[in-house]
Short mmCIF file of C-alpha atoms in Angstrom, two decimals:
data_model
loop_
_atom_site.label_atom_id
_atom_site.label_comp_id
_atom_site.label_asym_id
_atom_site.label_seq_id
_atom_site.Cartn_x
_atom_site.Cartn_y
_atom_site.Cartn_z
CA ALA A 1 50.55 28.05 78.12
CA GLN A 2 52.78 27.74 81.39
CA SER A 3 55.04 30.37 82.22
CA VAL A 4 57.18 31.19 85.65
CA THR A 5 57.57 34.88 86.75
CA GLN A 6 60.69 35.18 89.51
CA LEU A 7 60.24 38.15 92.66
CA GLY A 8 63.59 39.69 91.96
CA SER A 9 66.11 39.35 90.27
CA HIS A 10 68.98 39.80 93.13
CA VAL A 11 68.60 39.02 96.79
CA SER A 12 70.90 39.66 99.23
CA VAL A 13 71.65 37.53 102.47
CA SER A 14 73.94 37.01 105.83
CA GLU A 15 75.95 33.92 105.80
CA GLY A 16 73.40 32.14 108.49
CA ALA A 17 69.81 33.89 107.07
CA LEU A 18 67.66 32.35 106.24
CA VAL A 19 67.13 32.21 102.00
CA LEU A 20 63.81 32.68 100.56
CA LEU A 21 63.77 32.83 96.52
CA ARG A 22 60.04 33.09 94.65
CA CYS A 23 58.69 31.59 92.28
CA ASN A 24 55.19 31.41 90.81
CA TYR A 25 53.51 29.96 87.55
CA SER A 26 50.74 30.26 85.89
CA SER A 27 49.34 26.62 84.76
CA SER A 28 46.15 25.12 83.30
CA VAL A 29 46.80 21.73 83.72
CA PRO A 30 48.64 20.68 87.33
CA PRO A 31 52.60 22.08 86.62
CA TYR A 32 55.37 19.76 87.34
CA LEU A 33 58.14 22.58 88.46
CA PHE A 34 61.64 22.73 88.89
CA TRP A 35 64.80 24.76 90.84
CA TYR A 36 67.86 24.74 89.09
CA VAL A 37 71.07 26.33 90.42
CA GLN A 38 74.09 27.61 88.24
CA TYR A 39 77.18 28.38 89.54
CA PRO A 40 79.09 30.96 88.15
CA ASN A 41 81.02 30.37 84.51
CA GLN A 42 79.21 26.50 85.05
CA GLY A 43 75.71 24.74 83.26
CA LEU A 44 72.48 24.01 85.27
CA GLN A 45 72.46 21.37 88.15
CA LEU A 46 68.58 20.01 89.11
CA LEU A 47 68.33 21.38 92.84
CA LEU A 48 64.53 19.57 92.63
CA LYS A 49 61.73 19.04 91.57
CA TYR A 50 57.73 18.86 91.97
CA THR A 51 55.98 16.08 89.57
CA THR A 52 53.07 15.03 92.12
CA GLY A 53 52.29 13.59 95.49
CA ALA A 54 54.33 15.64 98.81
CA THR A 55 54.34 19.05 98.23
CA LEU A 56 57.31 19.96 100.43
CA VAL A 57 60.30 18.96 98.27
CA LYS A 58 63.40 18.09 99.80
CA GLY A 59 66.48 18.60 97.31
CA ILE A 60 70.50 19.26 97.44
CA ASN A 61 72.22 21.48 98.97
CA GLY A 62 70.10 21.46 102.35
CA PHE A 63 67.23 23.25 99.58
CA GLU A 64 63.62 22.99 99.77
CA ALA A 65 60.44 23.69 98.50
CA GLU A 66 56.98 24.10 98.75
CA PHE A 67 54.44 23.58 96.22
CA LYS A 68 50.51 25.57 96.55
CA LYS A 69 48.64 24.84 94.91
CA SER A 70 46.62 28.14 95.86
CA GLU A 71 48.95 30.68 96.19
CA THR A 72 50.72 29.27 92.78
CA SER A 73 53.64 29.17 93.91
CA PHE A 74 56.74 27.09 94.15
CA HIS A 75 58.99 29.40 96.44
CA LEU A 76 62.78 28.05 97.32
CA THR A 77 63.81 27.68 100.94
CA LYS A 78 67.17 27.13 102.78
CA PRO A 79 67.21 28.11 106.60
CA SER A 80 70.69 28.65 106.79
CA ALA A 81 72.96 30.21 104.40
CA HIS A 82 76.41 29.17 103.52
CA MET A 83 79.22 31.36 100.72
CA SER A 84 78.84 28.65 98.61
CA ASP A 85 75.50 28.84 98.31
CA ALA A 86 76.30 31.60 95.81
CA ALA A 87 74.76 31.20 92.27
CA GLU A 88 72.32 32.00 89.77
CA TYR A 89 68.68 29.77 90.51
CA PHE A 90 66.20 29.92 88.30
CA CYS A 91 62.74 28.27 88.98
CA ALA A 92 61.17 26.02 85.51
CA VAL A 93 57.62 24.70 84.52
CA ARG A 94 57.64 21.56 82.42
CA ASN A 95 55.64 22.80 78.88
CA TYR A 96 52.46 20.35 77.92
CA GLY A 97 53.10 21.90 75.18
CA GLY A 98 54.27 21.42 71.52
CA SER A 99 57.91 20.62 72.59
CA GLN A 100 56.84 18.66 74.91
CA GLY A 101 59.36 17.49 77.46
CA ASN A 102 60.71 21.43 77.34
CA LEU A 103 61.30 23.43 80.76
CA ILE A 104 59.82 27.19 80.50
CA PHE A 105 62.36 29.19 82.29
CA GLY A 106 61.83 32.02 84.72
CA LYS A 107 64.40 34.78 84.68
CA GLY A 108 66.46 33.76 87.42
CA THR A 109 67.15 35.88 90.78
CA LYS A 110 71.25 35.56 91.85
CA LEU A 111 71.77 35.05 95.30
CA SER A 112 75.06 37.17 97.54
CA VAL A 113 75.88 35.80 100.61
CA LYS A 114 77.88 38.10 102.31
CA PRO A 115 80.10 37.17 105.27
CA ASN B 1 80.35 9.06 82.98
CA ALA B 2 81.55 12.57 81.48
CA GLY B 3 77.74 13.53 81.29
CA VAL B 4 77.45 16.19 78.56
CA THR B 5 80.16 17.73 76.47
CA GLN B 6 80.28 20.43 74.90
CA THR B 7 82.42 22.20 72.15
CA PRO B 8 84.03 25.07 72.14
CA LYS B 9 84.11 26.97 75.20
CA PHE B 10 84.26 30.32 73.64
CA ARG B 11 84.06 31.92 70.31
CA VAL B 12 84.86 34.73 68.65
CA LEU B 13 82.89 35.37 65.16
CA LYS B 14 82.32 38.01 62.44
CA THR B 15 78.74 39.24 61.16
CA GLY B 16 78.47 36.98 58.27
CA GLN B 17 80.47 33.60 59.18
CA SER B 18 79.42 30.37 60.26
CA MET B 19 80.43 28.23 62.85
CA THR B 20 78.96 24.33 64.48
CA LEU B 21 78.50 23.50 68.06
CA LEU B 22 78.62 20.91 69.00
CA CYS B 23 76.86 18.44 72.23
CA ALA B 24 77.62 15.26 72.96
CA GLN B 25 75.98 13.13 75.49
CA ASP B 26 77.47 9.70 76.76
CA MET B 27 74.11 9.11 79.60
CA ASN B 28 72.19 7.14 76.06
CA HIS B 29 69.58 9.78 76.09
CA GLU B 30 66.63 10.40 73.91
CA TYR B 31 66.27 13.41 74.19
CA MET B 32 68.62 16.55 73.60
CA TYR B 33 68.09 20.86 73.89
CA TRP B 34 69.89 23.79 72.55
CA TYR B 35 68.93 26.81 74.75
CA ARG B 36 70.87 30.27 74.43
CA GLN B 37 71.01 32.24 78.24
CA ASP B 38 70.87 36.01 77.61
CA PRO B 39 71.41 38.62 81.07
CA GLY B 40 67.81 39.06 81.96
CA MET B 41 65.88 37.02 80.25
CA GLY B 42 66.55 32.97 81.87
CA LEU B 43 67.02 30.06 78.78
CA ARG B 44 64.67 30.01 76.34
CA LEU B 45 64.78 26.98 73.92
CA ILE B 46 65.88 26.79 70.28
CA HIS B 47 65.53 23.94 69.11
CA TYR B 48 65.18 20.30 70.17
CA SER B 49 65.29 16.42 69.62
CA VAL B 50 63.47 13.85 70.75
CA GLY B 51 65.08 10.66 69.20
CA GLU B 52 68.08 10.26 66.35
CA GLY B 53 67.05 12.52 63.18
CA THR B 54 64.54 14.08 64.29
CA THR B 55 64.24 17.44 65.53
CA ALA B 56 62.18 20.37 66.32
CA LYS B 57 61.68 24.38 66.60
CA GLY B 58 61.65 25.76 70.33
CA GLU B 59 61.39 29.12 71.21
CA VAL B 60 63.96 30.91 69.67
CA PRO B 61 65.01 29.15 66.29
CA ASP B 62 65.70 31.70 63.96
CA GLY B 63 68.97 31.64 62.49
CA TYR B 64 69.65 28.36 63.73
CA ASN B 65 69.70 25.26 62.07
CA VAL B 66 70.26 21.47 64.07
CA SER B 67 71.19 17.79 63.00
CA ARG B 68 70.90 14.76 65.34
CA LEU B 69 72.34 12.51 63.10
CA LYS B 70 73.39 10.34 66.10
CA LYS B 71 71.94 9.26 69.41
CA GLN B 72 74.60 11.14 71.50
CA ASN B 73 75.64 14.35 69.48
CA PHE B 74 73.47 16.77 68.74
CA LEU B 75 75.00 20.14 66.51
CA LEU B 76 73.73 23.85 66.63
CA GLY B 77 74.52 25.92 63.47
CA LEU B 78 74.83 29.54 62.48
CA GLU B 79 74.70 30.38 58.70
CA SER B 80 75.57 33.53 59.82
CA ALA B 81 76.13 35.09 62.23
CA ALA B 82 74.72 38.44 63.79
CA PRO B 83 75.49 40.24 66.61
CA SER B 84 72.39 39.00 68.17
CA GLN B 85 73.92 35.20 67.88
CA THR B 86 76.34 36.99 71.20
CA SER B 87 75.17 34.93 73.71
CA VAL B 88 75.53 31.84 75.99
CA TYR B 89 74.31 28.03 74.75
CA PHE B 90 74.05 25.48 76.79
CA CYS B 91 72.83 21.80 75.43
CA ALA B 92 70.90 19.28 77.93
CA SER B 93 69.57 16.63 77.45
CA SER B 94 67.05 13.58 79.34
CA TYR B 95 65.75 9.97 79.15
CA SER B 96 62.76 10.37 78.37
CA PRO B 97 60.89 6.90 76.80
CA SER B 98 57.90 7.50 77.34
CA GLY B 99 57.44 11.12 77.26
CA GLY B 100 59.80 12.78 79.42
CA ILE B 101 57.46 15.37 81.34
CA THR B 102 58.77 14.34 84.22
CA ASP B 103 62.68 13.58 83.48
CA THR B 104 65.16 16.22 84.57
CA GLN B 105 67.63 17.67 81.70
CA TYR B 106 71.06 17.56 82.32
CA PHE B 107 73.16 20.34 81.17
CA GLY B 108 76.45 20.98 79.51
CA PRO B 109 79.31 23.40 80.49
CA GLY B 110 78.30 26.25 77.25
CA THR B 111 79.90 27.50 75.18
CA ARG B 112 80.21 31.76 75.12
CA LEU B 113 80.15 33.43 71.65
CA THR B 114 80.44 36.62 70.61
CA VAL B 115 80.15 37.78 67.45
CA LEU B 116 81.46 40.99 65.82
#
């Protein structure tokens, strides 16, 4: 069975600083991994996804994530935080089990950006 | 395109009351999903559908029923609401003609439900 662990329920950075949100996964098969962002009082929006191929994945709004099989990680980064990046971020892995197409989400990391 | 829409946006129920949440998508997607989001829990799948007329249970199906009579609509029903069902409910859809493993899920704006 697949699972996702997000380290840190709340991360605070200063504007212009590096953003690093951590995600580790557990999967007995090659995983398909996703990062979603949720702005206040809104639904989730896809930031980026890894399926196969290049392990460094670029997404929207300047975010990127690197799939590291040896570390079972898929950390999300952005070189320079903007105030508009304040949101909750969810890492997810595709479920290969009975509910085909289902996403298994981490518990989320809330990102705060200080001026 | 409106994408994925949900009705209503907010609702307050008393214990034991029933209600139906409506999800509609205009992207001709085959797969549709209902999730609930609780603080510190992430999103958990309630039920899903892989096509018109088909539904299946997800991770937390108890106390909910669903129907997919039309491809574009996916209804979530609470027959007898309980305070434990206070949550934010999200509908999502994805285009999955071949199985849906890599397809992106598109989410609606959510319904905030409070059960007193």
